[in-house]
Tab-separated table of C-alpha atoms in Angstrom:
chain	number	residue	atom	x	y	z
A	1	UNK	CA	58.292	-14.652	155.856
A	2	UNK	CA	57.277	-15.281	159.194
A	3	UNK	CA	56.780	-10.758	159.766
A	4	UNK	CA	53.965	-11.465	156.828
A	5	UNK	CA	52.737	-15.047	158.051
A	6	UNK	CA	51.446	-13.052	161.953
A	7	UNK	CA	50.075	-10.574	159.787
A	8	UNK	CA	47.713	-12.868	157.796
A	9	UNK	CA	47.034	-15.011	160.734
A	10	UNK	CA	45.395	-11.172	162.075
A	11	UNK	CA	43.480	-10.251	159.312
A	12	UNK	CA	42.208	-13.468	159.208
A	13	UNK	CA	41.055	-13.582	162.915
A	14	UNK	CA	40.126	-9.844	162.702
A	15	UNK	CA	37.548	-10.937	160.178
A	16	UNK	CA	36.593	-14.046	161.531
A	17	UNK	CA	35.504	-12.445	165.373
A	18	UNK	CA	33.953	-9.332	163.446
A	19	UNK	CA	29.531	-9.107	163.991
A	20	UNK	CA	26.937	-9.749	161.149
A	21	UNK	CA	24.948	-6.434	160.528
A	22	UNK	CA	21.531	-6.080	159.668
A	23	UNK	CA	20.865	-3.258	158.673
A	24	UNK	CA	17.187	-1.991	158.518
A	25	UNK	CA	14.981	-0.178	155.925
A	26	UNK	CA	11.884	0.552	157.950
A	27	UNK	CA	10.326	-0.600	161.193
A	28	UNK	CA	7.679	-2.911	159.701
A	29	UNK	CA	10.561	-4.672	158.443
A	30	UNK	CA	11.686	-5.470	162.134
A	31	UNK	CA	8.978	-6.068	163.322
A	32	UNK	CA	8.792	-8.998	160.904
A	33	UNK	CA	12.182	-10.677	160.928
A	34	UNK	CA	10.631	-11.345	164.828
A	35	UNK	CA	9.110	-14.519	165.223
A	36	UNK	CA	5.915	-15.307	165.711
A	37	UNK	CA	3.881	-15.088	169.238
A	38	UNK	CA	0.847	-16.733	169.960
A	39	UNK	CA	-2.395	-14.214	170.808
A	40	UNK	CA	-1.656	-15.965	174.504
A	41	UNK	CA	1.912	-13.400	175.263
A	42	UNK	CA	-0.404	-10.182	174.450
A	43	UNK	CA	-3.789	-10.966	176.297
A	44	UNK	CA	-4.050	-9.272	179.725
A	45	UNK	CA	-2.768	-10.943	183.173
A	46	UNK	CA	-3.993	-13.513	184.764
A	47	UNK	CA	-5.989	-10.528	187.293
A	48	UNK	CA	-8.312	-9.433	184.277
A	49	UNK	CA	-11.128	-10.768	183.619
A	50	UNK	CA	-10.308	-11.541	179.614
A	51	UNK	CA	-8.643	-14.221	180.038
A	52	UNK	CA	-8.613	-17.300	178.014
A	53	UNK	CA	-10.257	-18.857	181.300
A	54	UNK	CA	-12.743	-16.378	181.788
A	55	UNK	CA	-14.373	-16.914	178.660
A	56	UNK	CA	-14.381	-20.908	179.372
A	57	UNK	CA	-15.836	-20.468	183.123
A	58	UNK	CA	-17.368	-17.247	182.284
A	59	UNK	CA	-19.052	-18.011	178.572
A	60	UNK	CA	-19.016	-15.840	176.085
A	61	UNK	CA	-21.438	-12.632	176.949
A	62	UNK	CA	-18.108	-11.426	178.753
A	63	UNK	CA	-15.171	-11.760	176.310
A	64	UNK	CA	-15.110	-8.633	174.732
A	65	UNK	CA	-12.486	-9.180	170.936
A	66	UNK	CA	-11.502	-5.336	170.270
A	67	UNK	CA	-10.069	-5.492	173.947
A	68	UNK	CA	-8.365	-7.815	172.594
A	69	UNK	CA	-6.709	-6.658	169.868
A	70	UNK	CA	-6.284	-2.890	170.625
A	71	UNK	CA	-4.154	-4.012	173.055
A	72	UNK	CA	-2.243	-6.339	171.052
A	73	UNK	CA	-1.301	-3.801	168.687
A	74	UNK	CA	-0.474	-1.390	171.691
A	75	UNK	CA	1.947	-4.352	172.987
A	76	UNK	CA	3.397	-4.476	169.691
A	77	UNK	CA	3.580	-0.998	168.365
A	78	UNK	CA	5.971	-1.580	172.116
A	79	UNK	CA	8.322	-3.679	171.602
A	80	UNK	CA	9.351	-2.861	168.035
A	81	UNK	CA	10.152	0.541	169.919
A	82	UNK	CA	12.297	-1.153	172.133
A	83	UNK	CA	13.701	-3.773	169.948
A	84	UNK	CA	13.852	-0.100	167.141
A	85	UNK	CA	16.309	1.059	170.211
A	86	UNK	CA	18.104	-1.765	170.965
A	87	UNK	CA	18.189	-2.170	167.618
A	88	UNK	CA	19.300	1.100	166.766
A	89	UNK	CA	21.870	0.838	169.724
A	90	UNK	CA	23.236	-2.338	168.252
A	91	UNK	CA	23.838	-0.255	165.516
A	92	UNK	CA	26.138	2.285	166.988
A	93	UNK	CA	28.153	-0.702	168.354
A	94	UNK	CA	27.785	-1.958	164.975
A	95	UNK	CA	29.154	1.280	163.611
A	96	UNK	CA	31.869	1.808	166.004
A	97	UNK	CA	33.155	-1.198	165.439
A	98	UNK	CA	32.935	-1.340	162.037
A	99	UNK	CA	34.956	2.134	161.837
A	100	UNK	CA	37.307	0.517	164.243
A	101	UNK	CA	37.613	-2.432	161.973
A	102	UNK	CA	38.784	-0.432	159.483
A	103	UNK	CA	40.755	1.713	160.869
A	104	UNK	CA	42.290	-1.974	162.366
A	105	UNK	CA	42.362	-2.857	158.111
A	106	UNK	CA	44.852	-0.152	157.233
A	107	UNK	CA	46.557	0.136	159.943
A	108	UNK	CA	47.715	-4.002	159.355
A	109	UNK	CA	47.958	-2.556	155.978
A	110	UNK	CA	50.230	-0.222	156.775
A	111	UNK	CA	51.505	-3.247	158.247
A	112	UNK	CA	51.484	-5.501	155.746
A	113	UNK	CA	53.483	-2.728	153.561
A	114	UNK	CA	56.037	-2.350	156.280
A	115	UNK	CA	56.452	-6.198	156.313
A	116	UNK	CA	56.286	-7.083	152.582
A	117	UNK	CA	59.320	-4.244	152.615
A	118	UNK	CA	61.329	-5.915	155.396
A	119	UNK	CA	60.473	-9.509	153.728
A	120	UNK	CA	61.864	-7.203	150.451
A	121	UNK	CA	65.201	-6.421	151.913
A	122	UNK	CA	65.438	-9.462	153.977
A	123	UNK	CA	65.358	-11.719	150.755
A	124	UNK	CA	68.199	-9.374	149.055
A	125	UNK	CA	69.688	-9.797	151.976
A	126	UNK	CA	69.265	-13.913	151.892
A	127	UNK	CA	70.354	-13.099	147.901
A	128	UNK	CA	73.421	-11.461	149.191
A	129	UNK	CA	73.910	-13.999	151.603
A	130	UNK	CA	74.293	-16.232	149.484
A	131	UNK	CA	76.296	-14.380	146.456
A	132	UNK	CA	78.477	-14.507	149.996
A	133	UNK	CA	77.694	-18.662	150.794
A	134	UNK	CA	78.674	-19.580	147.164
A	135	UNK	CA	82.186	-17.773	148.141
A	136	UNK	CA	83.315	-18.456	151.068
A	137	UNK	CA	81.951	-22.205	150.131
A	138	UNK	CA	84.746	-21.701	147.050
A	139	UNK	CA	87.374	-20.412	149.002
A	140	UNK	CA	86.260	-23.489	151.682
A	141	UNK	CA	87.159	-25.910	148.591
A	142	UNK	CA	90.086	-24.378	147.496
A	143	UNK	CA	91.007	-24.152	151.415
A	144	UNK	CA	89.800	-28.356	151.101
A	145	UNK	CA	92.463	-28.323	148.259
A	146	UNK	CA	95.215	-27.892	150.331
A	147	UNK	CA	94.866	-29.075	153.327
A	148	UNK	CA	94.507	-32.883	151.843
A	149	UNK	CA	97.788	-31.378	150.231
A	150	UNK	CA	99.144	-30.862	153.668
A	151	UNK	CA	98.088	-33.544	154.966
A	152	UNK	CA	99.400	-35.466	152.311
A	153	UNK	CA	102.802	-34.348	151.953
A	154	UNK	CA	103.137	-34.430	156.232
A	155	UNK	CA	101.522	-38.387	156.195
A	156	UNK	CA	104.725	-38.257	153.633
A	157	UNK	CA	106.957	-36.736	155.605
A	158	UNK	CA	105.485	-38.419	158.884
A	159	UNK	CA	106.521	-41.910	157.114
A	160	UNK	CA	109.832	-40.652	156.723
A	161	UNK	CA	110.618	-39.701	160.056
A	162	UNK	CA	109.320	-42.775	160.616
A	163	UNK	CA	111.731	-45.049	158.866
A	164	UNK	CA	115.022	-42.761	159.512
A	165	UNK	CA	113.739	-43.098	163.075
A	166	UNK	CA	113.864	-46.955	162.310
A	167	UNK	CA	117.080	-46.643	160.472
A	168	UNK	CA	118.212	-44.194	163.765
A	169	UNK	CA	117.398	-47.046	166.299
A	170	UNK	CA	119.477	-49.636	163.732
A	171	UNK	CA	122.129	-47.525	164.325
A	172	UNK	CA	121.245	-47.218	167.830
A	173	UNK	CA	121.467	-50.820	168.457
A	174	UNK	CA	125.016	-51.921	166.573
A	175	UNK	CA	126.398	-48.916	168.426
A	176	UNK	CA	125.570	-50.604	171.599
A	177	UNK	CA	126.581	-53.898	170.921
A	178	UNK	CA	129.826	-52.075	169.378
A	179	UNK	CA	130.784	-50.006	172.619
A	180	UNK	CA	129.088	-53.469	174.619
A	181	UNK	CA	132.179	-55.470	172.902
A	182	UNK	CA	134.731	-52.411	173.338
A	183	UNK	CA	134.327	-52.867	176.469
A	184	UNK	CA	134.477	-56.712	176.485
A	185	UNK	CA	137.860	-56.487	174.741
A	186	UNK	CA	138.315	-53.313	177.753
A	187	UNK	CA	137.675	-55.684	180.611
A	188	UNK	CA	140.154	-57.902	179.009
A	189	UNK	CA	142.818	-55.952	178.146
A	190	UNK	CA	142.600	-54.392	181.741
A	191	UNK	CA	142.416	-58.371	183.390
A	192	UNK	CA	145.848	-58.782	180.241
A	193	UNK	CA	147.220	-55.573	182.307
A	194	UNK	CA	146.600	-57.117	185.599
A	195	UNK	CA	148.177	-60.341	185.009
A	196	UNK	CA	151.397	-59.217	183.394
A	197	UNK	CA	151.986	-56.897	186.145
A	198	UNK	CA	151.674	-59.598	188.666
A	199	UNK	CA	153.655	-61.072	185.959
A	200	UNK	CA	156.471	-58.699	186.153
A	201	UNK	CA	155.772	-58.619	189.908
A	202	UNK	CA	156.300	-62.591	190.317
A	203	UNK	CA	159.235	-62.720	188.230
A	204	UNK	CA	161.092	-59.401	189.906
A	205	UNK	CA	160.926	-61.423	193.084
A	206	UNK	CA	161.956	-64.774	191.185
A	207	UNK	CA	165.205	-62.994	189.980
A	208	UNK	CA	165.372	-61.044	193.385
A	209	UNK	CA	165.170	-64.584	194.552
A	210	UNK	CA	167.403	-65.889	191.742
A	211	UNK	CA	169.788	-62.785	192.575
A	212	UNK	CA	170.235	-63.378	195.899
A	213	UNK	CA	170.482	-67.164	195.290
A	214	UNK	CA	173.371	-66.214	192.661
A	215	UNK	CA	174.812	-64.505	195.919
A	216	UNK	CA	174.890	-67.039	198.482
A	217	UNK	CA	175.932	-69.443	196.516
A	218	UNK	CA	179.159	-66.790	195.571
A	219	UNK	CA	179.735	-66.206	199.405
A	220	UNK	CA	179.104	-70.156	199.771
A	221	UNK	CA	181.723	-70.377	197.300
A	222	UNK	CA	184.326	-68.009	199.057
A	223	UNK	CA	183.367	-69.871	202.746
A	224	UNK	CA	184.478	-73.136	200.072
A	225	UNK	CA	187.745	-71.173	198.435
A	226	UNK	CA	188.239	-70.407	202.106
A	227	UNK	CA	188.221	-73.243	203.666
A	228	UNK	CA	190.309	-75.118	200.481
A	229	UNK	CA	192.686	-72.447	201.683
A	230	UNK	CA	192.734	-72.974	205.149
A	231	UNK	CA	193.197	-76.907	204.720
A	232	UNK	CA	195.543	-76.293	202.001
A	233	UNK	CA	197.268	-74.766	204.670
A	234	UNK	CA	196.979	-76.567	207.460
A	235	UNK	CA	197.717	-80.024	205.610
A	236	UNK	CA	196.355	-82.080	207.589
A	237	UNK	CA	193.825	-84.177	204.643
A	238	UNK	CA	194.591	-86.298	202.130
A	239	UNK	CA	194.921	-85.925	199.043
A	240	UNK	CA	192.369	-87.082	198.072
A	241	UNK	CA	190.178	-85.407	200.152
A	242	UNK	CA	191.242	-82.124	198.555
A	243	UNK	CA	190.217	-83.647	194.988
A	244	UNK	CA	187.356	-84.731	196.238
A	245	UNK	CA	187.055	-80.672	197.481
A	246	UNK	CA	188.344	-79.252	194.505
A	247	UNK	CA	185.535	-81.354	192.258
A	248	UNK	CA	182.463	-80.181	194.551
A	249	UNK	CA	184.332	-75.971	193.662
A	250	UNK	CA	184.072	-77.566	190.469
A	251	UNK	CA	180.388	-78.453	190.697
A	252	UNK	CA	179.878	-75.008	192.589
A	253	UNK	CA	181.384	-73.267	189.878
A	254	UNK	CA	179.170	-75.044	187.318
A	255	UNK	CA	175.659	-74.286	189.601
A	256	UNK	CA	176.336	-70.774	189.211
A	257	UNK	CA	177.190	-70.988	185.687
A	258	UNK	CA	174.144	-72.380	185.855
A	259	UNK	CA	171.621	-69.539	188.121
A	260	UNK	CA	173.450	-67.094	185.746
A	261	UNK	CA	172.493	-68.790	182.498
A	262	UNK	CA	168.967	-69.220	183.832
A	263	UNK	CA	169.200	-65.265	184.738
A	264	UNK	CA	169.819	-63.913	181.607
A	265	UNK	CA	167.372	-66.125	180.399
A	266	UNK	CA	165.254	-65.450	182.718
A	267	UNK	CA	165.973	-61.599	182.328
A	268	UNK	CA	165.231	-61.944	178.349
A	269	UNK	CA	161.460	-63.764	179.348
A	270	UNK	CA	161.295	-60.411	181.430
A	271	UNK	CA	161.924	-58.105	178.152
A	272	UNK	CA	158.947	-60.289	176.250
A	273	UNK	CA	157.154	-60.844	178.704
A	274	UNK	CA	154.324	-58.019	177.284
A	275	UNK	CA	153.953	-61.032	174.379
A	276	UNK	CA	154.089	-63.341	176.206
A	277	UNK	CA	150.605	-63.163	178.394
A	278	UNK	CA	149.326	-61.254	175.371
A	279	UNK	CA	149.678	-64.987	173.752
A	280	UNK	CA	149.417	-67.655	176.257
A	281	UNK	CA	150.049	-66.032	180.274
A	282	UNK	CA	148.457	-68.719	181.478
A	283	UNK	CA	150.818	-70.875	179.619
A	284	UNK	CA	153.326	-68.307	181.350
A	285	UNK	CA	151.603	-68.473	184.966
A	286	UNK	CA	152.190	-72.216	185.017
A	287	UNK	CA	155.774	-72.202	183.231
A	288	UNK	CA	156.837	-69.682	185.665
A	289	UNK	CA	155.098	-72.098	188.478
A	290	UNK	CA	157.724	-75.216	186.985
A	291	UNK	CA	160.667	-72.346	187.269
A	292	UNK	CA	160.306	-71.899	191.094
A	293	UNK	CA	160.043	-75.084	191.810
A	294	UNK	CA	162.715	-76.556	190.234
A	295	UNK	CA	164.862	-73.318	191.728
A	296	UNK	CA	163.177	-74.602	194.804
A	297	UNK	CA	164.628	-77.735	194.398
A	298	UNK	CA	167.514	-77.502	193.202
A	299	UNK	CA	167.911	-75.035	196.101
A	300	UNK	CA	167.044	-77.742	198.527
A	301	UNK	CA	169.508	-79.659	197.302
A	302	UNK	CA	172.119	-77.418	197.044
A	303	UNK	CA	171.584	-77.255	199.957
A	304	UNK	CA	170.799	-80.591	201.649
A	305	UNK	CA	174.888	-81.610	199.777
A	306	UNK	CA	176.947	-78.078	201.417
A	307	UNK	CA	175.114	-79.874	205.199
A	308	UNK	CA	177.137	-82.745	204.055
A	309	UNK	CA	180.032	-81.783	202.198
A	310	UNK	CA	180.455	-79.698	205.906
A	311	UNK	CA	179.844	-82.499	208.296
A	312	UNK	CA	181.900	-84.719	206.121
A	313	UNK	CA	184.912	-82.213	205.984
A	314	UNK	CA	187.832	-82.583	209.560
A	315	UNK	CA	187.369	-80.520	212.622
A	316	UNK	CA	189.737	-78.367	211.885
A	317	UNK	CA	187.848	-77.231	208.876
A	318	UNK	CA	184.162	-76.838	209.551
A	319	UNK	CA	182.420	-73.106	209.542
A	320	UNK	CA	182.166	-71.722	212.354
A	321	UNK	CA	178.418	-71.971	213.999
A	322	UNK	CA	177.331	-68.307	212.747
A	323	UNK	CA	177.985	-69.802	208.947
A	324	UNK	CA	176.576	-72.486	209.459
A	325	UNK	CA	173.864	-70.783	210.336
A	326	UNK	CA	174.138	-68.361	207.731
A	327	UNK	CA	174.057	-71.271	205.453
A	328	UNK	CA	170.516	-73.507	206.132
A	329	UNK	CA	169.223	-69.943	205.990
A	330	UNK	CA	166.856	-70.297	203.759
A	331	UNK	CA	166.779	-68.433	200.337
A	332	UNK	CA	164.009	-65.693	201.093
A	333	UNK	CA	165.202	-64.601	204.193
A	334	UNK	CA	166.529	-60.523	203.562
A	335	UNK	CA	169.698	-61.035	206.518
A	336	UNK	CA	171.414	-62.692	204.710
A	337	UNK	CA	172.505	-60.452	201.371
A	338	UNK	CA	174.263	-58.162	201.598
A	339	UNK	CA	171.917	-55.078	200.890
A	340	UNK	CA	173.199	-54.019	197.825
A	341	UNK	CA	172.794	-56.342	194.831
A	342	UNK	CA	175.480	-59.046	194.213
A	343	UNK	CA	176.796	-58.679	190.565
A	344	UNK	CA	178.133	-61.364	188.465
A	345	UNK	CA	181.522	-59.633	187.737
A	346	UNK	CA	182.411	-59.509	191.499
A	347	UNK	CA	180.838	-63.577	191.331
A	348	UNK	CA	183.458	-63.998	188.473
A	349	UNK	CA	186.492	-61.669	189.641
A	350	UNK	CA	185.729	-64.027	193.344
A	351	UNK	CA	186.021	-66.646	191.362
A	352	UNK	CA	188.868	-66.029	189.220
A	353	UNK	CA	190.604	-65.054	193.056
A	354	UNK	CA	190.242	-68.787	194.378
A	355	UNK	CA	191.615	-70.391	191.138
A	356	UNK	CA	194.696	-68.254	191.464
A	357	UNK	CA	194.877	-69.056	194.789
């Protein structure tokens, strides 16, 4: 369409710029076509005496009318010849221009035919492109429908994924809470185990101290038995003093039996210490502290009684300074024990030997 419009515009421009030609049939027509001029223009120059001025100032006798007409005809003839030559040249130019215009018109017709052919081909191509475009639009509509379906499915999948993520986050939170609870319980269990270990260590120390106390009590009993044996052999004291010593020996034996029972009870308590600590570790610790304080108080009381007994004995049966220093030593002193664990069977055997004596 652009080519056709450009060709038509070119043809219109050439038609508007084409010069208008006027073909004359004779010289008379050419003369007639010229504009009329005044008579003054055909007169001679100012040097000629036959001018209007001469006619005006010289009088009518000096003017020749025939000369005027003759000069006018000749001038017209010369002017006509000149106009004819000019018109012939213009006609040649116009003929050449017309031939060129005809050739240009032929060329434009050829170009117009080519343009029309091109327009026809372009129209066919456009129709083919429109058909292809319709097919492409149909395919695009189908693809858009598929895409919409895929987007809907993707939206459902995203929603499902979000729900699963929320569930997973909830499960993770629950798992974290459970792990925190397990961690707290583990710390509690470790604390209880540490407390149990400390209680076991304390109970072991108490047991060791009880063993040492029992061993010292047996040793003191043996010393008292030896002292009683020496006193009986010496026979220097009255019977009442012997009876008091016998009563004190019986008290010491009772204390030893009490220590044995408490020792057995403590061993049983130690065996069941894990359960005791799990249920009430604080009460067990307080009870253990109370028991330790009681034993310490009893030990101090027994020590004071032994010192009083030693002071009340006669000089003959007073113990040696080394023995007294041994009796006055604290229960936790490691030099008081003989190095080996003192058993209750040995204590019982020594008690039986004393009674036999």
